[in-house]
Backbone as a ProteinNet text record, in pm:
[ID]
protein_1_A
[PRIMARY]
MSDIGDWFKSIPLLTKYWFAGSIAVPLVSRLGFIDPMNLILWPAKFFGNFQIWRPLTATLYFPVTPGSGLLYPVNLYFLYQYSSRLETGTFDGKPADYLFMLLFNWLCIVITGLLMDMQLLMIPMIMSVLYVWAQLNRDTVVSFWFGTRFKASYLPWVILGFNWVIQGSMVNELIGNLVGHLYFFLMFKYPMDLGGRAFLSTPEFLKRLLPARRGGVSGFGAPPPRRAAPQEPAAGGAGGGLFGRNHNWGQGNRLGDD
[TERTIARY]
-3471.5	-3384.5	-3329.6	-3402.2	-3356.3	-3221.1	-3216.8	-3086.8	-2972.1	-2994.1	-2889.3	-2844	-2957.8	-2918.4	-2845.9	-2877	-2799.7	-2666.2	-2649.1	-2521	-2430.1	-2480.8	-2399.6	-2364.1	-2455.2	-2426.2	-2314.8	-2295.8	-2193.1	-2067.7	-2041.3	-1917.8	-1832.3	-1711.8	-1637.4	-1626	-1618.1	-1627.1	-1569.5	-1427.6	-1356.6	-1377.6	-1387.2	-1428.4	-1557.7	-1651.5	-1785.6	-1783.8	-1711.2	-1716.8	-1646.9	-1529.3	-1461.3	-1552.8	-1620.9	-1698	-1820.7	-1884.8	-1988.4	-1957	-1850.2	-1792.8	-1761.6	-1716.9	-1681.9	-1814.1	-1919.1	-2050.6	-2106.4	-2103.8	-2174.3	-2112.7	-1991.4	-1926.3	-1952.2	-1919.1	-1961.9	-2099.7	-2192.4	-2329	-2383.2	-2322.7	-2369.3	-2315.3	-2200.3	-2151.8	-2234.4	-2260.5	-2342.8	-2478.4	-2531.9	-2666.4	-2662	-2546.4	-2520.9	-2523.2	-2510.1	-2512.5	-2375.4	-2274.3	-2135	-2060.5	-1983.3	-1914.1	-1791.2	-1769.8	-1652.3	-1514.9	-1515.7	-1376.8	-1351.6	-1454.4	-1425.2	-1388.1	-1385.2	-1349.7	-1208.4	-1156.4	-1046.2	-920	-803.5	-680	-624.5	-624.8	-574.2	-475.6	-345.9	-243.5	-259.8	-292.8	-296.4	-417.1	-523.1	-630.9	-605.3	-540.2	-508.5	-412.8	-297.3	-204	-242.5	-295.1	-328.5	-445.6	-545.4	-675.1	-715.5	-618.9	-630.9	-761.2	-773.5	-908.5	-848.3	-846.7	-781.2	-874.1	-990.7	-1076.3	-1027.4	-961.3	-941.1	-871.1	-763.8	-696.2	-797.9	-885.8	-991.2	-1104.6	-1145.4	-1254.2	-1195.5	-1064.6	-995.7	-979.8	-972.7	-961.4	-1101.9	-1203.1	-1343.7	-1418.5	-1383.1	-1446.6	-1390.8	-1496.9	-1461.8	-1565.5	-1540.1	-1617.5	-1707.5	-1836.1	-1921.6	-1995.5	-1946.1	-1990.9	-2018.7	-2097.5	-2123.6	-1978.9	-1874.4	-1749.1	-1660.4	-1696.3	-1609.4	-1645.6	-1743.3	-1781.6	-1802.8	-1745.1	-1752.9	-1633.7	-1551.6	-1443.9	-1470.5	-1581.9	-1618.5	-1665.8	-1759	-1796.1	-1686	-1589.7	-1475.3	-1383	-1371.7	-1300.2	-1372.2	-1506.6	-1585.6	-1562	-1565.9	-1548.8	-1414	-1306.5	-1174.6	-1166	-1225.5	-1242.7	-1297.4	-1413	-1490.6	-1426.7	-1384.2	-1315.9	-1189.8	-1101.5	-960.6	-959.2	-1024.5	-1024.3	-1091.7	-1199.9	-1279.5	-1184.4	-1120.3	-1032.4	-929.8	-850.9	-748.7	-811.9	-915.6	-983	-1027.3	-1073.5	-1121.6	-1023.5	-903.7	-806.3	-680.1	-570.2	-464	-481.5	-578.2	-605.2	-734.1	-775.8	-891.5	-881.5	-968.5	-958.9	-857.8	-790.7	-692	-737.1	-851.3	-898.1	-811.1	-735.7	-641.5	-534.5	-478.8	-368	-407.2	-537.6	-575.4	-604.2	-650.9	-677.8	-525.7	-425.5	-297.8	-248.6	-269.3	-219.7	-288	-431.7	-491.5	-436.2	-420	-372.2	-232.2	-141.8	-13.3	-11.8	-81.3	-96.8	-158.1	-259.7	-324.4	-234.6	-162.1	-66	39.5	99.9	199.2	140.2	21.7	-45.9	-81.8	-124	-155.3	-29	84.4	209.2	254.3	243.2	275.1	184.9	53.6	-49.8	-16.7	18.9	50.5	177	273.8	402.1	386	296.6	277.6	154.9	84.2	-39.1	-141.4	-161.5	-260.6	-402.3	-507.5	-631.1	-715	-712.7	-799	-708.8	-740	-659.9	-716.3	-833.4	-917.9	-843.8	-794.9	-737.1	-595.7	-511.4	-387.6	-411.1	-514.1	-545.8	-595.1	-681.1	-729.3	-621.3	-542.1	-432.5	-337.5	-302.4	-217.2	-262	-399.4	-452.1	-454.7	-478.9	-486	-334.1	-234.9	-99.6	-68.7	-114.5	-72.3	-144.3	-272.1	-339.1	-255.9	-220.4	-155.9	-28.3	52.5	173.4	151	50.7	29.9	-47.2	-94.1	-153.1	-82.3	52.6	118.3	109	90.4	88.3	-60	-156.7	-291.6	-294.6	-360	-362.9	-489.6	-478.4	-577.8	-601.2	-724.2	-756.1	-790.9	-721.5	-732.4	-819.4	-823.7	-899.1	-835.7	-929.6	-892.8	-834.4	-869.5	-824.5	-686	-611.8	-478.3	-482.5	-379.3	-369.6	-223.8	-216	-84.9	-104.3	4.1	6.4	-41.9	-103.3	-160	-62.3	74.5	171.2	200.1	160.2	178.1	51.7	-52.5	-181.7	-171.2	-107.9	-99.5	-28.1	77.8	171	92.2	21.4	-56.9	-165.6	-228.3	-322.2	-263.9	-137.8	-67.8	-24.9	33.2	77.4	-45.9	-157.5	-264.9	-334.3	-336.3	-389.2	-298	-159.1	-70	-84.9	-103.6	-116.5	-251.1	-353.8	-495	-505.7	-470.8	-497.3	-367.7	-259.6	-126.2	-97.9	-159.5	-136.2	-128.1	-28.9	-20.3	24.5	14.3	66.9	-5.7	-140	-217.2	-187.1	-198.3	-156.9	-22.1	82.2	223	228.5	183	175.9	122.9	4.2	-60	17.1	84.2	160.8	299.7	361.6	474.9	451.1	327.9	305.3	270.1	196.1	157.9	296.6	387.2	508.8	582.9	588.9	650.4	601	477.4	412.9	445.5	432.6	466.8	603.4	692.8	844.5	866.9	825.9	859.2	781	659.4	600	620.8	641.6	658.5	799.5	838.6	956.1	1083.4	1102.4	1229.1	1246.2	1154.1	1180.1	1172.2	1105.7	1080.3	1174	1171.6	1254.7	1406.9	1426.5	1562.8	1619.2	1550.3	1584	1627.4	1565.8	1589.4	1496.8	1506.2	1434	1287	1190.7	1060	1029.2	1015.3	996.8	856.3	765.2	620.7	546	471.9	399.9	276.7	162.1	33.6	31.1	3	3.3	-98.8	-62.9	-157.1	-283.5	-303.7	-423.7	-520.9	-466.9	-555.8	-603.5	-510.4	-547.8	-655.9	-645.1	-741.6	-883.3	-873.7	-986.4	-1059.2	-977.8	-1035.8	-968.3	-1007.9	-938.4	-948.4	-839.6	-839.5	-938.4	-984.1	-1086.2	-1022.1	-1060.2	-1012.7	-1065.2	-1005.7	-1048.4	-1019.2	-921.5	-869.5	-819.2	-822.2	-769.2	-621.4	-557.7	-416.1	-373.6	-270.7	-219.4	-156.9	-149	-84.2	63.7	148.4	283.5	350.4	259.1	310.3	206.8	279.3	194.5	108.2	-7.3	-92.7	-10.1	-40.5	30.8	20.4	114.5	114	0.7	-65.3	-175.1	-157.8	-232.5	-241.9	-297.9	-251.5	-298.1	-445.4	-545	-669.8	-692.6	-795.8	-814.8	-906.6	-868.8	-943.8	-948	-1072.9	-1076.3	-1062.2	-966.4	-961.3	-1074.9	-1105.7	-1205.9	-1161.3	-1258.5	-1216.1	-1330.6	-1303.7	-1400.6	-1343.3	-1411.7	-1349.8	-1387.5	-1285.3	-1319.9	-1179.2	-1181	-1071.3	-993.1	-897.7	-800.2	-876.4	-794.5	-856.9	-901.8	-815.9	-851.8	-868.2	-908.7	-926.4	-1081.4	-1119.3	-1272.3	-1321.3	-1449.9	-1534.7	-1500.3	-1515.9	-1484.3	-1604.8	-1588.6	-1690.4	-1628.2	-1684.1	-1637.4	-1705.4	-1637.2	-1713.1	-1742.6	-1817.6	-1849.1	-1731.1	-1674.2	-1570.2	-1628.8	-1558.6	-1602.5	-1504.9	-1545.4	-1456.8	-1342.6	-1257.9	-1135.9	-1174.5	-1143.4	-1160.5	-1285.8	-1372.7	-1485.2	-1445.5	-1532.6	-1503.6	-1551.3
-1003.2	-1084.9	-1202.2	-1250.8	-1370.5	-1329.7	-1222.6	-1167.7	-1164.8	-1112.5	-1109.8	-1256.4	-1351.4	-1486.4	-1565	-1533	-1585	-1524	-1391.6	-1339.7	-1402.9	-1417.9	-1475.9	-1622.3	-1696.3	-1834.9	-1837.8	-1733.9	-1747.3	-1704.8	-1656.3	-1620.7	-1756	-1764.2	-1880.2	-1915.2	-2047.6	-2104.2	-2042.8	-2027.4	-1969.4	-1808.8	-1739.4	-1609.9	-1586.4	-1673.1	-1662.6	-1672	-1761.3	-1786.2	-1660.9	-1603.4	-1493.5	-1380.4	-1349.9	-1241.5	-1238.5	-1354.2	-1380.4	-1345.5	-1408.9	-1366.3	-1225.7	-1163.3	-1020.9	-939.1	-985.2	-923	-957.3	-1084.2	-1144.3	-1083.2	-1082.7	-1058.4	-905.1	-812.2	-664.4	-644.3	-725.7	-700.5	-747.5	-865.3	-897.4	-797.2	-750.6	-651.6	-516.8	-476.2	-359.9	-373.2	-481	-510.1	-524.6	-522.4	-534.8	-679.7	-784.7	-915.4	-956.2	-900.8	-920.7	-785	-790.5	-660	-667.2	-540	-546.1	-554.3	-536.4	-570.1	-719.5	-794.6	-946.9	-985	-901.9	-935.8	-888	-785.4	-739.5	-816.7	-802.8	-873.9	-802	-867.8	-810.7	-910.5	-890.3	-974.4	-1034.4	-944.1	-989.5	-1091.3	-1069.4	-1159.5	-1287.7	-1273.2	-1391.8	-1484	-1427.5	-1513.9	-1541.2	-1441.4	-1458.7	-1532.7	-1512.9	-1572.9	-1676.3	-1711.7	-1813.5	-1789.2	-1667.3	-1645.4	-1654	-1773.6	-1809.7	-1770.5	-1727	-1676.3	-1545.6	-1463	-1325.9	-1298.6	-1384.5	-1354.9	-1366.6	-1460.4	-1482.8	-1366.6	-1344.2	-1226.7	-1092.5	-1071.5	-945.7	-930.3	-1037.5	-1030.2	-1007.1	-1061.8	-1048.3	-913.3	-869.3	-756	-621.3	-533.3	-398.7	-297.8	-201.2	-122.3	-33.3	-60.5	8	116.6	240.7	350.2	480.4	569.3	691.4	749.7	748.3	807.7	734	604.3	529.8	552.6	616.4	660	535.1	527.3	425.8	328.5	334.6	254.7	111.3	68.3	-69.7	-126	-62.9	-114.6	-121.5	-28.6	-39.1	-163.2	-191.4	-318.7	-439	-441.6	-560	-558.1	-449.2	-438.2	-496	-459.5	-512.4	-672.8	-700.7	-849.6	-919.6	-885.9	-966.6	-966.7	-844.7	-834.3	-919.1	-903	-952.9	-1085.4	-1124.9	-1271.5	-1360.5	-1303.7	-1383.1	-1402.5	-1296.9	-1305.7	-1400.6	-1399.4	-1501.9	-1644.3	-1668.4	-1795.7	-1855	-1780.2	-1827.7	-1810.1	-1753.8	-1727.6	-1817	-1774.7	-1858.2	-1984.6	-1970.4	-2086.5	-2167.4	-2142.6	-2210.3	-2373.1	-2439.1	-2577.4	-2632.8	-2526.9	-2566.4	-2502.9	-2536.3	-2453.6	-2484.5	-2601.7	-2613.1	-2524.6	-2498.6	-2400.5	-2261.8	-2226.7	-2088.9	-2086.9	-2176.6	-2181.9	-2163.8	-2241	-2234	-2088.9	-2031.2	-1888.7	-1796.3	-1805	-1737.1	-1762.6	-1872.5	-1924	-1865.2	-1871	-1817	-1672.7	-1598.9	-1457.3	-1413.6	-1488	-1459.1	-1479.9	-1596.6	-1623	-1517.7	-1469.1	-1366.8	-1239.9	-1202.5	-1080.1	-1095.5	-1200.7	-1223	-1207.8	-1264	-1256.6	-1108.4	-1035.6	-895.7	-824.1	-851.6	-780.5	-788.6	-910.9	-935.2	-854.1	-862.7	-790.3	-637.1	-580.8	-444.8	-388.6	-484.9	-447.9	-385.3	-450	-411.9	-479.5	-399.1	-453.9	-513.7	-447.2	-491.8	-541.4	-645.6	-696.3	-712.7	-659.7	-674.8	-605.8	-492.6	-423	-486.5	-527.6	-591.9	-726.2	-796.3	-924	-897	-804	-782.9	-727.6	-632.5	-572.7	-679.2	-779.6	-890.1	-981.8	-996.5	-1066.4	-979.3	-850.4	-758.7	-749.6	-751.9	-751.5	-873.3	-994.6	-1108.9	-1106.5	-1056.7	-1047	-950.2	-843.8	-732.9	-787.8	-868.4	-921.8	-1030	-1115.4	-1217.2	-1165.9	-1043.3	-966.4	-834.8	-831.3	-709.8	-629.2	-690	-612.1	-565.7	-600.8	-547.7	-396.7	-317.5	-175.8	-149.3	-75.4	-41.1	115.2	150.6	301.4	346.7	459.1	517.3	646.6	715.9	845.2	950.8	1035.2	1144.6	1085	974.2	913	863	848.3	801.4	647.5	611.8	459	409	295.6	235.3	74.1	7.9	-128	-183.2	-292.1	-350.1	-367.9	-386.6	-410.5	-295.8	-179.6	-59.6	-23.8	-98.2	-57.4	-72.4	-175.3	-169.3	-45.8	-4.3	103.4	239.4	243.5	374.5	379.7	275.9	281.1	328.9	269.3	293.4	451.4	500.8	636.3	731.7	698.2	779.3	796.8	683.2	687.6	766.8	746.1	827.7	976.6	1014	1161.6	1228.4	1145.8	1188.7	1175.3	1060.7	1042.3	1044.8	1024.7	1036.8	907.3	793.1	670.3	559.2	474.2	361.8	235	220.7	105.4	-24.8	-21	-140.3	-186.4	-80.1	-112.1	-166.8	-107.3	-144.4	-296	-324.3	-467.8	-559.8	-531.7	-614.2	-634.8	-520.3	-541.8	-619	-603.9	-681.5	-818.2	-862.9	-996.9	-1056.9	-983.1	-1034	-1061.1	-959.8	-978.5	-1096.8	-1124.5	-1232.9	-1365.6	-1379.3	-1502	-1513.9	-1403.4	-1400.7	-1440	-1389.8	-1407.7	-1554.8	-1610.8	-1742.9	-1845.2	-1827	-1921.5	-1914.3	-1791.9	-1775.7	-1732.6	-1601.3	-1531.7	-1612.5	-1655.5	-1711.4	-1854.6	-1946	-2077.2	-2070	-1986.9	-1984.7	-1888.8	-1759.5	-1668.6	-1676.2	-1703.9	-1710.2	-1849.6	-1944.8	-2087	-2143.4	-2078.2	-2124.6	-2224.5	-2269.2	-2375.5	-2329.7	-2417.5	-2379.4	-2407.3	-2296.3	-2312.1	-2332	-2306.2	-2313.9	-2428	-2514.3	-2601.6	-2636.8	-2666.8	-2685.5	-2817.9	-2820.1	-2945	-3047.2	-3179	-3278.8	-3283.2	-3244.1	-3245.3	-3152.1	-3037.1	-2938.3	-2991.7	-3064.5	-3123.1	-3234.9	-3305.4	-3408.5	-3340.3	-3220.3	-3147.6	-3079.9	-3028.4	-2955.7	-3012.8	-3131.7	-3185.5	-3109.4	-3109.9	-3033.2	-3090.3	-3015.4	-3061.8	-3031.1	-3105.4	-3097.4	-2978.4	-2928.9	-2808.4	-2683.6	-2670.6	-2539	-2452.2	-2325.8	-2227.2	-2236	-2246.6	-2262.8	-2333.9	-2427.9	-2502.1	-2411.1	-2455.6	-2402.9	-2414.1	-2310.2	-2322.5	-2241.5	-2186.9	-2091.7	-1982.4	-1868.1	-1755.8	-1768.5	-1696.4	-1712.6	-1661.6	-1720	-1678.2	-1531.1	-1477.1	-1325.3	-1309.6	-1202.4	-1167.9	-1020.1	-989.2	-841.6	-773.2	-645.7	-583.4	-522.2	-568.4	-511	-379	-309	-194	-232	-216.1	-270	-161	-87.3	24.5	-32.2	32.8	20.4	96.9	71.3	154.6	295.4	390.6	530.5	607.6	744.9	844.7	972.9	1057.4	1171.9	1173.6	1199.8	1216.4	1199.8	1121.3	1108	995.3	946.6	852.9	715.5	626.4	503	419	431.4	355.3	457.3	589.6	681.8	699.4	817.4	840.5	933.1	928.4	1008.1	996.5	871	849	853.3	886.8	870.2	776	658.6	556	545.3	523.3	492.4	334.3	296	157	87.9	-14.7	-88.6	-203	-244.9	-358.3	-483.8	-585.1	-708.7	-698.7	-777.9	-758.7	-784.9	-695.9	-711.8	-632	-585.3	-519.4	-365.2	-317.4	-174.7	-77.2
-1271.7	-1178	-1257.6	-1354.5	-1422.8	-1501.2	-1558.2	-1618	-1525.8	-1399.2	-1295.3	-1264.2	-1252.6	-1224.6	-1333.7	-1452.7	-1564.7	-1578.6	-1544.1	-1550.2	-1438.8	-1319.9	-1204.1	-1234.8	-1297.8	-1339.7	-1441.4	-1525.4	-1627.6	-1577.7	-1445.2	-1397.1	-1370.1	-1412	-1378.4	-1228.7	-1209.1	-1072.7	-953.9	-967.4	-861.4	-845.6	-957.9	-944.3	-889.8	-912.5	-868	-713.1	-656	-519	-444.3	-509.2	-455.2	-472.5	-586.9	-603.4	-498.1	-486	-392	-248.9	-215.9	-81.8	-48	-156.4	-138.2	-129.7	-164	-145.8	-11.1	22.9	136	265.6	284	396.4	436.6	344.6	367.7	399.2	332.7	341.7	497.1	541.4	674.7	783.2	751.8	845.9	850	729.9	705.8	769	763.5	830.4	975.6	1032.6	1173.9	1230	1149.3	1196.7	1257.3	1200.6	1250.2	1278	1387.1	1416.4	1328.9	1250.7	1164.8	1230.6	1360.8	1433.6	1436.2	1408.4	1419.5	1268.4	1169.5	1034.8	1000.2	1044.3	996.1	1045.8	990.4	1021.8	1143.5	1251.7	1386.2	1444.4	1425.6	1463.1	1608.6	1689.4	1839	1852.8	1786.1	1799.2	1721.2	1609.5	1514.8	1595.9	1654.1	1715.4	1858.2	1931.7	2086.1	2100.5	2022.8	2059	1945.8	1855	1759.5	1677.3	1632.1	1540.8	1396.9	1358.3	1223.8	1114.8	1133.1	1020.1	974.3	1047.3	1013.3	881	841.7	707	584.3	609.4	505	500.6	612.4	618.7	587	621.6	590.3	447.9	364.3	222.1	154.7	213	150.2	209.3	321.9	391.1	333.3	313.8	288.5	350.1	422.1	497.7	403.8	393.3	294.8	374.4	363.7	424.5	325.4	366.5	276	229.8	326.4	300.9	204.7	184.3	97.1	-52.2	-89.8	-219.1	-300.8	-417.9	-513.9	-503.8	-399.7	-397	-385.1	-319	-298.7	-439.4	-509.1	-638.2	-746.7	-729.7	-822.8	-788.7	-663.5	-630.5	-693.8	-673	-732.1	-893	-941.2	-1100.7	-1132.3	-1068.4	-1109.4	-1067.3	-961.1	-920.4	-1027.8	-1073.1	-1159.8	-1306.5	-1343.8	-1486.1	-1489.9	-1409.8	-1427.8	-1377.4	-1276.8	-1231	-1330.4	-1386.4	-1488.5	-1604.6	-1659.5	-1772.7	-1767	-1641.7	-1613.1	-1613.1	-1551.6	-1521.2	-1649.2	-1743.6	-1874.9	-1983.5	-1940.8	-2056.2	-2024.6	-1973.3	-1940.9	-1863.1	-1767.7	-1680	-1723.8	-1845	-1887.5	-1894.6	-1825.6	-1813.1	-1705.6	-1632.5	-1531.8	-1400.9	-1337.7	-1220.3	-1100.2	-1093.2	-982.2	-986.1	-1109.2	-1123.7	-1093.8	-1123.1	-1105.5	-943	-880.9	-734.5	-669.3	-719.4	-658.2	-670	-779.9	-792.7	-700.5	-669	-577	-440.7	-403.5	-269.6	-249.5	-346.2	-339.6	-307.7	-387.4	-375.3	-237.4	-190.1	-76.6	36.9	48.8	169	176.3	54.9	53.7	105.9	70.5	116.4	259.7	304.9	457.6	538.1	488.3	571.3	578.3	453.2	453.6	553.7	540.7	623.8	773.4	817	958.8	981.5	907.2	942.8	941.8	856.9	839.9	926	992.6	1058.3	971.9	864.5	766.3	814.3	811.6	860.6	746.2	633.6	509.5	397.6	327.3	240.8	96.2	79.2	-47.2	-168.1	-146.5	-252.3	-297.7	-205.4	-253.1	-321.8	-283.3	-343.5	-482.6	-507.6	-635.9	-737	-678.2	-758	-797.2	-710.3	-750	-863	-870.6	-982.6	-1104.1	-1088.9	-1207.4	-1256	-1180.7	-1223.2	-1313.7	-1258.1	-1334.2	-1475.9	-1478.9	-1609.4	-1696.8	-1639.3	-1716.6	-1776.6	-1706.1	-1757.2	-1864.2	-1849.3	-1939.1	-2069.9	-2057.6	-2182.4	-2194.9	-2184.3	-2170.1	-2292.1	-2424.3	-2543	-2580.6	-2503.9	-2525.8	-2489	-2567.8	-2558	-2470.2	-2359.1	-2280.2	-2285.7	-2262.4	-2266	-2128	-2089.9	-1952.1	-1972.7	-1863.7	-1861	-1964.1	-2018.8	-2102.8	-2244.8	-2276.2	-2399.5	-2410.2	-2291.1	-2296.3	-2322.2	-2400.5	-2426.9	-2403	-2354.2	-2329.1	-2315.3	-2310	-2302.8	-2165.9	-2159.2	-2034	-1921.2	-1975.4	-1866.3	-1785.7	-1827.9	-1751.1	-1664.7	-1675.7	-1618.7	-1459.1	-1394.5	-1252.7	-1192.9	-1268.1	-1214.9	-1244.5	-1353.2	-1362.4	-1266.5	-1230.9	-1116	-984	-962.9	-845.9	-841.4	-939.6	-956.4	-950.9	-1014.4	-1017.3	-877.2	-802	-674.6	-571.1	-595.2	-512.4	-531.3	-655.1	-692.4	-624.6	-633.5	-603.4	-450.9	-385.4	-246.9	-159.6	-222	-134.3	-67	-108.6	-64.3	-184	-165.6	-273.8	-205.5	-74.1	-14.6	-59	-58.3	-92.6	-240.1	-331.3	-473.8	-488.9	-419.4	-418.5	-372	-272.8	-214.3	-320.1	-375.1	-462.7	-591.4	-643.3	-761.5	-729.5	-621.7	-582.4	-568.4	-495.7	-486.6	-624.4	-707.6	-839.6	-917.5	-910.9	-977.9	-932.4	-800.3	-745.8	-806.8	-810.8	-879.1	-1013	-1092.2	-1230.8	-1270.5	-1182.4	-1196.1	-1173.4	-1052.9	-1019.5	-1120.4	-1157.1	-1233.9	-1382.4	-1442.7	-1591.8	-1618	-1569.1	-1616.9	-1586.7	-1477.9	-1427.6	-1501.8	-1490.1	-1552.8	-1713.2	-1761.7	-1906.1	-1979.3	-1944.9	-2023.5	-1974.6	-1842.7	-1800.3	-1783.7	-1815	-1792.3	-1663.6	-1559	-1420.6	-1378.4	-1242.6	-1189.3	-1167	-1190.9	-1154.3	-1010.2	-931.2	-790.1	-742.6	-838.6	-804.6	-887.9	-839.5	-908.6	-815.1	-884.4	-828.4	-753.6	-621.9	-549.8	-597	-587	-637.9	-581	-439.2	-383.1	-437.9	-491.2	-561.9	-695.8	-756.9	-889.8	-876.8	-767.9	-738.2	-697.6	-626.9	-585.9	-698.4	-790.8	-913.6	-1029.4	-1087	-1202.6	-1322.5	-1402.5	-1528	-1623.7	-1714.2	-1821.7	-1963.9	-2054.3	-2180.2	-2250.2	-2349.3	-2423.3	-2383.3	-2285.8	-2239.6	-2349.9	-2333.3	-2432.7	-2435.5	-2317.4	-2314.2	-2198.2	-2207.4	-2098.5	-1985.8	-1865.4	-1766.8	-1775.1	-1741.7	-1741	-1861.9	-1941.8	-2051.3	-2070.8	-2097	-2111.7	-2251	-2261.5	-2379.5	-2495.6	-2615.8	-2734.5	-2768.5	-2835.8	-2870.2	-2978.7	-2947.5	-3050.6	-3093.3	-3193.9	-3231.6	-3125.5	-3083.9	-2958.3	-2990.3	-2929.2	-2945.4	-2849.7	-2889.6	-2791.6	-2680.5	-2563.2	-2442.3	-2352	-2332.9	-2229.2	-2081.9	-2009.4	-1871	-1808.4	-1659.2	-1607.3	-1617.3	-1632.5	-1650.9	-1622.7	-1630.3	-1597.5	-1551.1	-1488.6	-1428.1	-1283.5	-1210.9	-1065.4	-980.7	-874.3	-778.1	-818.6	-729.2	-758.8	-796	-851.5	-886.7	-765.5	-656.4	-538.1	-418.2	-452.6	-350.2	-338.4	-296.3	-268.1	-377	-384.3	-468.5	-618.6	-676.2	-816.6	-896.5	-1026.3	-1124.3	-1240.7	-1252.1	-1337.1	-1467.6	-1564.3	-1695.4	-1696.4	-1807	-1808.3	-1895.6	-1827.8	-1896.1	-1990.1	-2081	-2173.2	-2143.7	-2199.7	-2200.3	-2308.6	-2287	-2367.1	-2510.5	-2599.9	-2742.2	-2783.8	-2692.2	-2736.1	-2768.8	-2859.3	-2902.4	-2795.3
[MASK]
++++++++++++++++++++++++++++++++++++++++++++++++++++++++++++++++++++++++++++++++++++++++++++++++++++++++++++++++++++++++++++++++++++++++++++++++++++++++++++++++++++++++++++++++++++++++++++++++++++++++++++++++++++++++++++++++++++++++++++++++++++++++++++++++++

């Protein structure tokens, strides 16, 4: 248990709270303490009954049932891996900037969920973070199933396409990718590469809440410097779709591991 505790303490601050909430909310529902119908995003209840907690709980909740297979642990794996890498990489020393990215993506996904009557928001939120990581590390080579290799910039779309082939659905992944692209375009691509106006900036109250610390790996507002492309395996294995049912996943490694 001490090893698990040490590992949990090593998780970056914001990723730790997000990861813990994504375990706690499904667990209390699974144990019967909270009715799942009180956790999902239900527009009529949100607007009509002013149940303002639903956008948050819909992002943290996932129905853990025998029929969901390994889908839930796969979500947790992606959350931990790619949120940790962003928080300790591009956003290292800038927790307010990373929180702003999470809030921007979350608000966009909540608005989309309300308009499209989506009940669960965990997968789009995780995919939006994965997309941002993939674009900021676009030249990193990742390994997929059956030994296929490609640049990280293609990873979100490979996941989307693979899930569409296996399960016939890609709505959650598509929304996550589009929201992640919106953030990346407005924060990095448009003002830096295209010389446009910077539409997004971290509010001062977030900077006061989570002050920056010295010694960060890279400052906010610029993508990380280009590096030689290391070999970094993506989650893989043999089985069903990446976000479908009945998956068999291999063990992933941290960026740069063999």
